[in-house]
Amino acid sequence: MVLFDTHCHLTDADFDADREDVLKQMASYGVRHCAVIGYDLESSRAALAFVQGQPGFCAAVGIHPEHADTLTDEVLEEIRSMALSGGAAAIGEIGLDWHDPRNPERDVQVSACLRQMALAREVGKPVCFHVRDAQMDMLTLLKEHRELITPGVMHCFSGSWEMAREYLKLGYYISFAGPVTFKKAPRIQETARQVPLDRLLIETDSPYMAPEPVRGHRNQPGNVRLICEKIAELRGMEVEELAEITTENARRLYGMGQ
Ligand code: NI
């Protein structure tokens, strides 16, 4: 069984003490691929450097909405050159996050999101979206800027099936993380049952969002198997079949060969 963790932060300091062990454990669970996602300039550089020596891994470079106020012209230029360097498979994570009142002003987040979508369009890369407490505004923004849309994924999706369907209509993939395994998550689980198989992705968002039964601990890419098992159970499918399909979807999105 070959699994693809489509969203993790393996370069985070949380992994500094045991990164080699985490990589070994990943391999032992069949997690042969992962996308290491940047969220600011430093983590984007780190993600790009890290995946160079790791066959089957890819990187995304971009500025998270939480850091939208750092997206100067110079920063955008560096992201452009990283995206064009060949090592970066995607632009992300970018998006809108209304959750934390300390986040940059909404208009600053919208501007950073649109500029990076335009960059993705320009360099021909897919986009990883982070959307929190802003689903309706994100949808409206996308519909108003259809000319900027490239293939992409709504990461750690936790919305309703109705909302997922709107993103699917725009061509996006829907990716599920730890919350789909939680005991009281009927809405996300219903969405995970409904998303068409050719648009379904799985991820850990590690070190965050640990799934059941390791909820509350540091998460790691090897745990993507738990997401795969849960969604296979919800859909009444074999785990191996879902692993194969989601891995193929991720390869297609990130433009990776076999
Ligand atoms: Ni993330």
PDB file of N, CA and C in Angstrom, residues 25-126:
ATOM      1  N   GLN A  25       9.435   5.863  10.157  1.00  0.00           N
ATOM      2  CA  GLN A  25       8.101   5.372  10.495  1.00  0.00           C
ATOM      3  C   GLN A  25       7.137   5.572   9.316  1.00  0.00           C
ATOM      4  N   MET A  26       7.252   6.731   8.687  1.00  0.00           N
ATOM      5  CA  MET A  26       6.456   6.994   7.478  1.00  0.00           C
ATOM      6  C   MET A  26       6.634   5.879   6.468  1.00  0.00           C
ATOM      7  N   ALA A  27       7.899   5.581   6.179  1.00  0.00           N
ATOM      8  CA  ALA A  27       8.218   4.568   5.168  1.00  0.00           C
ATOM      9  C   ALA A  27       7.638   3.223   5.586  1.00  0.00           C
ATOM     10  N   SER A  28       7.715   2.914   6.886  1.00  0.00           N
ATOM     11  CA  SER A  28       7.236   1.601   7.338  1.00  0.00           C
ATOM     12  C   SER A  28       5.717   1.482   7.213  1.00  0.00           C
ATOM     13  N   TYR A  29       5.026   2.610   7.197  1.00  0.00           N
ATOM     14  CA  TYR A  29       3.564   2.582   7.008  1.00  0.00           C
ATOM     15  C   TYR A  29       3.169   2.713   5.540  1.00  0.00           C
ATOM     16  N   GLY A  30       4.139   2.780   4.655  1.00  0.00           N
ATOM     17  CA  GLY A  30       3.827   2.905   3.231  1.00  0.00           C
ATOM     18  C   GLY A  30       3.570   4.335   2.785  1.00  0.00           C
ATOM     19  N   VAL A  31       3.871   5.309   3.646  1.00  0.00           N
ATOM     20  CA  VAL A  31       3.675   6.710   3.259  1.00  0.00           C
ATOM     21  C   VAL A  31       4.931   7.136   2.486  1.00  0.00           C
ATOM     22  N   ARG A  32       4.897   6.872   1.200  1.00  0.00           N
ATOM     23  CA  ARG A  32       6.090   7.083   0.385  1.00  0.00           C
ATOM     24  C   ARG A  32       6.169   8.492  -0.181  1.00  0.00           C
ATOM     25  N   HIS A  33       5.034   9.177  -0.142  1.00  0.00           N
ATOM     26  CA  HIS A  33       5.015  10.534  -0.681  1.00  0.00           C
ATOM     27  C   HIS A  33       4.455  11.500   0.355  1.00  0.00           C
ATOM     28  N   CYS A  34       4.997  12.722   0.328  1.00  0.00           N
ATOM     29  CA  CYS A  34       4.331  13.767   1.098  1.00  0.00           C
ATOM     30  C   CYS A  34       4.648  15.115   0.475  1.00  0.00           C
ATOM     31  N   ALA A  35       3.748  16.046   0.710  1.00  0.00           N
ATOM     32  CA  ALA A  35       3.965  17.430   0.285  1.00  0.00           C
ATOM     33  C   ALA A  35       4.274  18.238   1.536  1.00  0.00           C
ATOM     34  N   VAL A  36       5.460  18.855   1.543  1.00  0.00           N
ATOM     35  CA  VAL A  36       5.890  19.678   2.664  1.00  0.00           C
ATOM     36  C   VAL A  36       5.516  21.115   2.320  1.00  0.00           C
ATOM     37  N   ILE A  37       4.674  21.709   3.165  1.00  0.00           N
ATOM     38  CA  ILE A  37       4.019  22.969   2.804  1.00  0.00           C
ATOM     39  C   ILE A  37       4.611  24.147   3.568  1.00  0.00           C
ATOM     40  N   GLY A  38       4.949  25.211   2.853  1.00  0.00           N
ATOM     41  CA  GLY A  38       5.421  26.437   3.486  1.00  0.00           C
ATOM     42  C   GLY A  38       4.258  27.294   3.937  1.00  0.00           C
ATOM     43  N   TYR A  39       4.518  28.173   4.904  1.00  0.00           N
ATOM     44  CA  TYR A  39       3.465  29.098   5.368  1.00  0.00           C
ATOM     45  C   TYR A  39       4.001  30.519   5.537  1.00  0.00           C
ATOM     46  N   ASP A  40       5.331  30.649   5.456  1.00  0.00           N
ATOM     47  CA  ASP A  40       5.949  31.976   5.402  1.00  0.00           C
ATOM     48  C   ASP A  40       7.213  31.825   4.558  1.00  0.00           C
ATOM     49  N   LEU A  41       7.996  32.876   4.454  1.00  0.00           N
ATOM     50  CA  LEU A  41       9.157  32.795   3.559  1.00  0.00           C
ATOM     51  C   LEU A  41      10.167  31.765   4.043  1.00  0.00           C
ATOM     52  N   GLU A  42      10.428  31.789   5.350  1.00  0.00           N
ATOM     53  CA  GLU A  42      11.438  30.890   5.906  1.00  0.00           C
ATOM     54  C   GLU A  42      11.030  29.417   5.751  1.00  0.00           C
ATOM     55  N   SER A  43       9.773  29.113   6.079  1.00  0.00           N
ATOM     56  CA  SER A  43       9.339  27.708   5.974  1.00  0.00           C
ATOM     57  C   SER A  43       9.243  27.272   4.517  1.00  0.00           C
ATOM     58  N   SER A  44       8.992  28.212   3.612  1.00  0.00           N
ATOM     59  CA  SER A  44       8.962  27.871   2.188  1.00  0.00           C
ATOM     60  C   SER A  44      10.360  27.507   1.697  1.00  0.00           C
ATOM     61  N   ARG A  45      11.347  28.317   2.114  1.00  0.00           N
ATOM     62  CA  ARG A  45      12.738  27.992   1.770  1.00  0.00           C
ATOM     63  C   ARG A  45      13.120  26.629   2.341  1.00  0.00           C
ATOM     64  N   ALA A  46      12.731  26.410   3.597  1.00  0.00           N
ATOM     65  CA  ALA A  46      13.087  25.157   4.273  1.00  0.00           C
ATOM     66  C   ALA A  46      12.435  23.959   3.585  1.00  0.00           C
ATOM     67  N   ALA A  47      11.166  24.112   3.201  1.00  0.00           N
ATOM     68  CA  ALA A  47      10.445  23.010   2.545  1.00  0.00           C
ATOM     69  C   ALA A  47      11.130  22.645   1.231  1.00  0.00           C
ATOM     70  N   LEU A  48      11.486  23.671   0.484  1.00  0.00           N
ATOM     71  CA  LEU A  48      12.121  23.458  -0.818  1.00  0.00           C
ATOM     72  C   LEU A  48      13.468  22.755  -0.655  1.00  0.00           C
ATOM     73  N   ALA A  49      14.239  23.203   0.331  1.00  0.00           N
ATOM     74  CA  ALA A  49      15.556  22.588   0.559  1.00  0.00           C
ATOM     75  C   ALA A  49      15.398  21.150   1.037  1.00  0.00           C
ATOM     76  N   PHE A  50      14.438  20.925   1.914  1.00  0.00           N
ATOM     77  CA  PHE A  50      14.262  19.605   2.518  1.00  0.00           C
ATOM     78  C   PHE A  50      13.908  18.535   1.495  1.00  0.00           C
ATOM     79  N   VAL A  51      13.024  18.866   0.558  1.00  0.00           N
ATOM     80  CA  VAL A  51      12.551  17.825  -0.374  1.00  0.00           C
ATOM     81  C   VAL A  51      13.597  17.472  -1.437  1.00  0.00           C
ATOM     82  N   GLN A  52      14.636  18.303  -1.573  1.00  0.00           N
ATOM     83  CA  GLN A  52      15.646  18.012  -2.598  1.00  0.00           C
ATOM     84  C   GLN A  52      16.240  16.614  -2.438  1.00  0.00           C
ATOM     85  N   GLY A  53      16.513  16.243  -1.201  1.00  0.00           N
ATOM     86  CA  GLY A  53      17.151  14.940  -0.980  1.00  0.00           C
ATOM     87  C   GLY A  53      16.168  13.815  -0.712  1.00  0.00           C
ATOM     88  N   GLN A  54      14.889  14.038  -0.965  1.00  0.00           N
ATOM     89  CA  GLN A  54      13.867  13.054  -0.577  1.00  0.00           C
ATOM     90  C   GLN A  54      13.023  12.662  -1.793  1.00  0.00           C
ATOM     91  N   PRO A  55      13.369  11.582  -2.456  1.00  0.00           N
ATOM     92  CA  PRO A  55      12.573  11.187  -3.618  1.00  0.00           C
ATOM     93  C   PRO A  55      11.126  10.897  -3.226  1.00  0.00           C
ATOM     94  N   GLY A  56      10.188  11.342  -4.031  1.00  0.00           N
ATOM     95  CA  GLY A  56       8.780  11.104  -3.723  1.00  0.00           C
ATOM     96  C   GLY A  56       8.158  12.213  -2.894  1.00  0.00           C
ATOM     97  N   PHE A  57       8.993  13.161  -2.426  1.00  0.00           N
ATOM     98  CA  PHE A  57       8.469  14.283  -1.663  1.00  0.00           C
ATOM     99  C   PHE A  57       8.369  15.500  -2.586  1.00  0.00           C
ATOM    100  N   CYS A  58       7.453  16.408  -2.253  1.00  0.00           N
ATOM    101  CA  CYS A  58       7.422  17.665  -2.990  1.00  0.00           C
ATOM    102  C   CYS A  58       7.137  18.804  -2.013  1.00  0.00           C
ATOM    103  N   ALA A  59       7.330  20.031  -2.485  1.00  0.00           N
ATOM    104  CA  ALA A  59       7.189  21.197  -1.611  1.00  0.00           C
ATOM    105  C   ALA A  59       6.192  22.185  -2.188  1.00  0.00           C
ATOM    106  N   ALA A  60       5.554  22.929  -1.288  1.00  0.00           N
ATOM    107  CA  ALA A  60       4.740  24.075  -1.701  1.00  0.00           C
ATOM    108  C   ALA A  60       5.331  25.317  -1.046  1.00  0.00           C
ATOM    109  N   VAL A  61       5.314  26.417  -1.781  1.00  0.00           N
ATOM    110  CA  VAL A  61       5.871  27.666  -1.266  1.00  0.00           C
ATOM    111  C   VAL A  61       4.792  28.744  -1.292  1.00  0.00           C
ATOM    112  N   GLY A  62       4.679  29.485  -0.185  1.00  0.00           N
ATOM    113  CA  GLY A  62       3.661  30.528  -0.150  1.00  0.00           C
ATOM    114  C   GLY A  62       3.518  31.119   1.228  1.00  0.00           C
ATOM    115  N   ILE A  63       2.670  32.144   1.304  1.00  0.00           N
ATOM    116  CA  ILE A  63       2.464  32.885   2.555  1.00  0.00           C
ATOM    117  C   ILE A  63       1.037  32.654   3.057  1.00  0.00           C
ATOM    118  N   HIS A  64       0.953  32.036   4.224  1.00  0.00           N
ATOM    119  CA  HIS A  64      -0.306  31.707   4.912  1.00  0.00           C
ATOM    120  C   HIS A  64      -1.056  33.011   5.248  1.00  0.00           C
ATOM    121  N   PRO A  65      -2.395  32.973   5.262  1.00  0.00           N
ATOM    122  CA  PRO A  65      -3.138  34.197   5.585  1.00  0.00           C
ATOM    123  C   PRO A  65      -2.739  34.835   6.917  1.00  0.00           C
ATOM    124  N   GLU A  66      -2.323  33.992   7.860  1.00  0.00           N
ATOM    125  CA  GLU A  66      -1.869  34.494   9.154  1.00  0.00           C
ATOM    126  C   GLU A  66      -0.662  35.438   9.006  1.00  0.00           C
ATOM    127  N   HIS A  67       0.095  35.254   7.928  1.00  0.00           N
ATOM    128  CA  HIS A  67       1.289  36.085   7.697  1.00  0.00           C
ATOM    129  C   HIS A  67       1.114  36.970   6.464  1.00  0.00           C
ATOM    130  N   ALA A  68      -0.146  37.208   6.078  1.00  0.00           N
ATOM    131  CA  ALA A  68      -0.424  37.928   4.827  1.00  0.00           C
ATOM    132  C   ALA A  68       0.250  39.299   4.786  1.00  0.00           C
ATOM    133  N   ASP A  69       0.430  39.908   5.972  1.00  0.00           N
ATOM    134  CA  ASP A  69       1.026  41.251   6.006  1.00  0.00           C
ATOM    135  C   ASP A  69       2.521  41.236   5.703  1.00  0.00           C
ATOM    136  N   THR A  70       3.119  40.044   5.559  1.00  0.00           N
ATOM    137  CA  THR A  70       4.554  39.987   5.218  1.00  0.00           C
ATOM    138  C   THR A  70       4.778  39.868   3.709  1.00  0.00           C
ATOM    139  N   LEU A  71       3.692  39.806   2.953  1.00  0.00           N
ATOM    140  CA  LEU A  71       3.851  39.595   1.509  1.00  0.00           C
ATOM    141  C   LEU A  71       4.172  40.912   0.791  1.00  0.00           C
ATOM    142  N   THR A  72       5.439  41.297   0.863  1.00  0.00           N
ATOM    143  CA  THR A  72       5.900  42.483   0.133  1.00  0.00           C
ATOM    144  C   THR A  72       6.206  42.076  -1.311  1.00  0.00           C
ATOM    145  N   ASP A  73       6.510  43.060  -2.148  1.00  0.00           N
ATOM    146  CA  ASP A  73       6.900  42.756  -3.533  1.00  0.00           C
ATOM    147  C   ASP A  73       8.135  41.854  -3.568  1.00  0.00           C
ATOM    148  N   GLU A  74       9.079  42.118  -2.649  1.00  0.00           N
ATOM    149  CA  GLU A  74      10.317  41.327  -2.622  1.00  0.00           C
ATOM    150  C   GLU A  74      10.027  39.875  -2.263  1.00  0.00           C
ATOM    151  N   VAL A  75       9.127  39.696  -1.275  1.00  0.00           N
ATOM    152  CA  VAL A  75       8.785  38.336  -0.848  1.00  0.00           C
ATOM    153  C   VAL A  75       8.087  37.595  -1.990  1.00  0.00           C
ATOM    154  N   LEU A  76       7.174  38.283  -2.654  1.00  0.00           N
ATOM    155  CA  LEU A  76       6.469  37.658  -3.774  1.00  0.00           C
ATOM    156  C   LEU A  76       7.462  37.259  -4.871  1.00  0.00           C
ATOM    157  N   GLU A  77       8.445  38.108  -5.069  1.00  0.00           N
ATOM    158  CA  GLU A  77       9.457  37.831  -6.087  1.00  0.00           C
ATOM    159  C   GLU A  77      10.263  36.575  -5.730  1.00  0.00           C
ATOM    160  N   GLU A  78      10.587  36.441  -4.447  1.00  0.00           N
ATOM    161  CA  GLU A  78      11.338  35.240  -4.050  1.00  0.00           C
ATOM    162  C   GLU A  78      10.475  33.985  -4.191  1.00  0.00           C
ATOM    163  N   ILE A  79       9.194  34.117  -3.864  1.00  0.00           N
ATOM    164  CA  ILE A  79       8.306  32.955  -4.029  1.00  0.00           C
ATOM    165  C   ILE A  79       8.206  32.585  -5.511  1.00  0.00           C
ATOM    166  N   ARG A  80       8.161  33.620  -6.356  1.00  0.00           N
ATOM    167  CA  ARG A  80       8.123  33.349  -7.794  1.00  0.00           C
ATOM    168  C   ARG A  80       9.371  32.578  -8.225  1.00  0.00           C
ATOM    169  N   SER A  81      10.547  33.033  -7.756  1.00  0.00           N
ATOM    170  CA  SER A  81      11.752  32.343  -8.216  1.00  0.00           C
ATOM    171  C   SER A  81      11.830  30.936  -7.631  1.00  0.00           C
ATOM    172  N   MET A  82      11.329  30.731  -6.398  1.00  0.00           N
ATOM    173  CA  MET A  82      11.298  29.371  -5.847  1.00  0.00           C
ATOM    174  C   MET A  82      10.339  28.494  -6.650  1.00  0.00           C
ATOM    175  N   ALA A  83       9.208  29.081  -7.035  1.00  0.00           N
ATOM    176  CA  ALA A  83       8.214  28.310  -7.791  1.00  0.00           C
ATOM    177  C   ALA A  83       8.753  27.910  -9.155  1.00  0.00           C
ATOM    178  N   LEU A  84       9.615  28.765  -9.700  1.00  0.00           N
ATOM    179  CA  LEU A  84      10.166  28.491 -11.028  1.00  0.00           C
ATOM    180  C   LEU A  84      11.428  27.642 -10.969  1.00  0.00           C
ATOM    181  N   SER A  85      11.945  27.412  -9.752  1.00  0.00           N
ATOM    182  CA  SER A  85      13.228  26.714  -9.621  1.00  0.00           C
ATOM    183  C   SER A  85      13.126  25.240  -9.993  1.00  0.00           C
ATOM    184  N   GLY A  86      11.911  24.737 -10.070  1.00  0.00           N
ATOM    185  CA  GLY A  86      11.750  23.319 -10.402  1.00  0.00           C
ATOM    186  C   GLY A  86      11.438  22.477  -9.187  1.00  0.00           C
ATOM    187  N   GLY A  87      11.859  22.910  -8.016  1.00  0.00           N
ATOM    188  CA  GLY A  87      11.646  22.104  -6.821  1.00  0.00           C
ATOM    189  C   GLY A  87      10.249  22.218  -6.236  1.00  0.00           C
ATOM    190  N   ALA A  88       9.589  23.360  -6.456  1.00  0.00           N
ATOM    191  CA  ALA A  88       8.290  23.570  -5.825  1.00  0.00           C
ATOM    192  C   ALA A  88       7.171  23.038  -6.720  1.00  0.00           C
ATOM    193  N   ALA A  89       6.310  22.219  -6.140  1.00  0.00           N
ATOM    194  CA  ALA A  89       5.217  21.623  -6.902  1.00  0.00           C
ATOM    195  C   ALA A  89       3.954  22.463  -6.843  1.00  0.00           C
ATOM    196  N   ALA A  90       3.858  23.361  -5.850  1.00  0.00           N
ATOM    197  CA  ALA A  90       2.609  24.101  -5.660  1.00  0.00           C
ATOM    198  C   ALA A  90       2.863  25.421  -4.943  1.00  0.00           C
ATOM    199  N   ILE A  91       1.851  26.281  -4.984  1.00  0.00           N
ATOM    200  CA  ILE A  91       1.863  27.530  -4.227  1.00  0.00           C
ATOM    201  C   ILE A  91       0.950  27.329  -3.013  1.00  0.00           C
ATOM    202  N   GLY A  92       1.492  27.539  -1.822  1.00  0.00           N
ATOM    203  CA  GLY A  92       0.658  27.380  -0.637  1.00  0.00           C
ATOM    204  C   GLY A  92       1.502  27.284   0.623  1.00  0.00           C
ATOM    205  N   GLU A  93       0.850  27.360   1.799  1.00  0.00           N
ATOM    206  CA  GLU A  93      -0.585  27.468   1.817  1.00  0.00           C
ATOM    207  C   GLU A  93      -0.998  28.928   1.859  1.00  0.00           C
ATOM    208  N   ILE A  94      -2.012  29.217   1.073  1.00  0.00           N
ATOM    209  CA  ILE A  94      -2.541  30.573   0.984  1.00  0.00           C
ATOM    210  C   ILE A  94      -4.042  30.497   1.274  1.00  0.00           C
ATOM    211  N   GLY A  95      -4.674  31.638   1.486  1.00  0.00           N
ATOM    212  CA  GLY A  95      -6.117  31.581   1.723  1.00  0.00           C
ATOM    213  C   GLY A  95      -6.613  32.700   2.609  1.00  0.00           C
ATOM    214  N   LEU A  96      -7.689  32.389   3.339  1.00  0.00           N
ATOM    215  CA  LEU A  96      -8.332  33.357   4.238  1.00  0.00           C
ATOM    216  C   LEU A  96      -8.548  32.696   5.586  1.00  0.00           C
ATOM    217  N   ASP A  97      -8.247  33.422   6.657  1.00  0.00           N
ATOM    218  CA  ASP A  97      -8.447  32.884   8.000  1.00  0.00           C
ATOM    219  C   ASP A  97      -9.009  33.980   8.899  1.00  0.00           C
ATOM    220  N   TRP A  98     -10.325  33.924   9.098  1.00  0.00           N
ATOM    221  CA  TRP A  98     -10.997  34.924   9.942  1.00  0.00           C
ATOM    222  C   TRP A  98     -11.028  34.473  11.400  1.00  0.00           C
ATOM    223  N   HIS A  99     -10.459  33.296  11.681  1.00  0.00           N
ATOM    224  CA  HIS A  99     -10.651  32.703  13.009  1.00  0.00           C
ATOM    225  C   HIS A  99     -10.022  33.531  14.128  1.00  0.00           C
ATOM    226  N   ASP A 100      -8.753  33.854  13.959  1.00  0.00           N
ATOM    227  CA  ASP A 100      -8.021  34.518  15.033  1.00  0.00           C
ATOM    228  C   ASP A 100      -8.054  36.026  14.809  1.00  0.00           C
ATOM    229  N   PRO A 101      -8.596  36.778  15.773  1.00  0.00           N
ATOM    230  CA  PRO A 101      -8.696  38.237  15.594  1.00  0.00           C
ATOM    231  C   PRO A 101      -7.333  38.925  15.463  1.00  0.00           C
ATOM    232  N   ARG A 102      -6.250  38.208  15.845  1.00  0.00           N
ATOM    233  CA  ARG A 102      -4.908  38.804  15.711  1.00  0.00           C
ATOM    234  C   ARG A 102      -4.375  38.689  14.290  1.00  0.00           C
ATOM    235  N   ASN A 103      -5.058  37.936  13.434  1.00  0.00           N
ATOM    236  CA  ASN A 103      -4.601  37.804  12.049  1.00  0.00           C
ATOM    237  C   ASN A 103      -4.675  39.142  11.328  1.00  0.00           C
ATOM    238  N   PRO A 104      -3.910  39.294  10.231  1.00  0.00           N
ATOM    239  CA  PRO A 104      -3.962  40.551   9.475  1.00  0.00           C
ATOM    240  C   PRO A 104      -5.387  40.896   9.038  1.00  0.00           C
ATOM    241  N   GLU A 105      -5.613  42.189   8.804  1.00  0.00           N
ATOM    242  CA  GLU A 105      -6.925  42.683   8.366  1.00  0.00           C
ATOM    243  C   GLU A 105      -7.413  41.889   7.160  1.00  0.00           C
ATOM    244  N   ARG A 106      -8.734  41.799   7.039  1.00  0.00           N
ATOM    245  CA  ARG A 106      -9.306  40.991   5.962  1.00  0.00           C
ATOM    246  C   ARG A 106      -8.856  41.443   4.582  1.00  0.00           C
ATOM    247  N   ASP A 107      -8.794  42.762   4.361  1.00  0.00           N
ATOM    248  CA  ASP A 107      -8.416  43.210   3.015  1.00  0.00           C
ATOM    249  C   ASP A 107      -6.961  42.870   2.703  1.00  0.00           C
ATOM    250  N   VAL A 108      -6.124  42.811   3.747  1.00  0.00           N
ATOM    251  CA  VAL A 108      -4.720  42.420   3.558  1.00  0.00           C
ATOM    252  C   VAL A 108      -4.644  40.934   3.173  1.00  0.00           C
ATOM    253  N   GLN A 109      -5.460  40.119   3.837  1.00  0.00           N
ATOM    254  CA  GLN A 109      -5.494  38.683   3.521  1.00  0.00           C
ATOM    255  C   GLN A 109      -6.013  38.438   2.108  1.00  0.00           C
ATOM    256  N   VAL A 110      -7.062  39.175   1.743  1.00  0.00           N
ATOM    257  CA  VAL A 110      -7.649  39.000   0.404  1.00  0.00           C
ATOM    258  C   VAL A 110      -6.616  39.352  -0.663  1.00  0.00           C
ATOM    259  N   SER A 111      -5.920  40.457  -0.438  1.00  0.00           N
ATOM    260  CA  SER A 111      -4.929  40.897  -1.414  1.00  0.00           C
ATOM    261  C   SER A 111      -3.797  39.873  -1.549  1.00  0.00           C
ATOM    262  N   ALA A 112      -3.296  39.359  -0.415  1.00  0.00           N
ATOM    263  CA  ALA A 112      -2.203  38.369  -0.461  1.00  0.00           C
ATOM    264  C   ALA A 112      -2.664  37.094  -1.161  1.00  0.00           C
ATOM    265  N   CYS A 113      -3.915  36.706  -0.901  1.00  0.00           N
ATOM    266  CA  CYS A 113      -4.452  35.495  -1.530  1.00  0.00           C
ATOM    267  C   CYS A 113      -4.531  35.679  -3.049  1.00  0.00           C
ATOM    268  N   LEU A 114      -5.063  36.808  -3.475  1.00  0.00           N
ATOM    269  CA  LEU A 114      -5.227  37.041  -4.915  1.00  0.00           C
ATOM    270  C   LEU A 114      -3.879  37.163  -5.631  1.00  0.00           C
ATOM    271  N   ARG A 115      -2.927  37.842  -4.994  1.00  0.00           N
ATOM    272  CA  ARG A 115      -1.612  37.996  -5.637  1.00  0.00           C
ATOM    273  C   ARG A 115      -0.941  36.628  -5.812  1.00  0.00           C
ATOM    274  N   GLN A 116      -1.119  35.749  -4.830  1.00  0.00           N
ATOM    275  CA  GLN A 116      -0.476  34.434  -4.927  1.00  0.00           C
ATOM    276  C   GLN A 116      -1.244  33.510  -5.870  1.00  0.00           C
ATOM    277  N   MET A 117      -2.556  33.697  -5.972  1.00  0.00           N
ATOM    278  CA  MET A 117      -3.301  32.938  -6.988  1.00  0.00           C
ATOM    279  C   MET A 117      -2.849  33.361  -8.384  1.00  0.00           C
ATOM    280  N   ALA A 118      -2.631  34.672  -8.546  1.00  0.00           N
ATOM    281  CA  ALA A 118      -2.165  35.173  -9.843  1.00  0.00           C
ATOM    282  C   ALA A 118      -0.782  34.610 -10.162  1.00  0.00           C
ATOM    283  N   LEU A 119       0.051  34.502  -9.125  1.00  0.00           N
ATOM    284  CA  LEU A 119       1.381  33.927  -9.321  1.00  0.00           C
ATOM    285  C   LEU A 119       1.275  32.460  -9.749  1.00  0.00           C
ATOM    286  N   ALA A 120       0.402  31.714  -9.075  1.00  0.00           N
ATOM    287  CA  ALA A 120       0.218  30.298  -9.410  1.00  0.00           C
ATOM    288  C   ALA A 120      -0.209  30.156 -10.871  1.00  0.00           C
ATOM    289  N   ARG A 121      -1.092  31.040 -11.266  1.00  0.00           N
ATOM    290  CA  ARG A 121      -1.580  31.048 -12.651  1.00  0.00           C
ATOM    291  C   ARG A 121      -0.404  31.304 -13.611  1.00  0.00           C
ATOM    292  N   GLU A 122       0.378  32.329 -13.240  1.00  0.00           N
ATOM    293  CA  GLU A 122       1.509  32.730 -14.085  1.00  0.00           C
ATOM    294  C   GLU A 122       2.543  31.609 -14.236  1.00  0.00           C
ATOM    295  N   VAL A 123       2.852  30.923 -13.118  1.00  0.00           N
ATOM    296  CA  VAL A 123       3.905  29.904 -13.181  1.00  0.00           C
ATOM    297  C   VAL A 123       3.347  28.507 -13.464  1.00  0.00           C
ATOM    298  N   GLY A 124       2.022  28.411 -13.570  1.00  0.00           N
ATOM    299  CA  GLY A 124       1.408  27.134 -13.926  1.00  0.00           C
ATOM    300  C   GLY A 124       1.495  26.078 -12.839  1.00  0.00           C
ATOM    301  N   LYS A 125       1.261  26.507 -11.582  1.00  0.00           N
ATOM    302  CA  LYS A 125       1.305  25.560 -10.459  1.00  0.00           C
ATOM    303  C   LYS A 125      -0.064  25.492  -9.780  1.00  0.00           C
ATOM    304  N   PRO A 126      -0.362  24.338  -9.169  1.00  0.00           N
ATOM    305  CA  PRO A 126      -1.588  24.248  -8.370  1.00  0.00           C
ATOM    306  C   PRO A 126      -1.450  25.012  -7.052  1.00  0.00           C
TER     307      PRO A 126
END
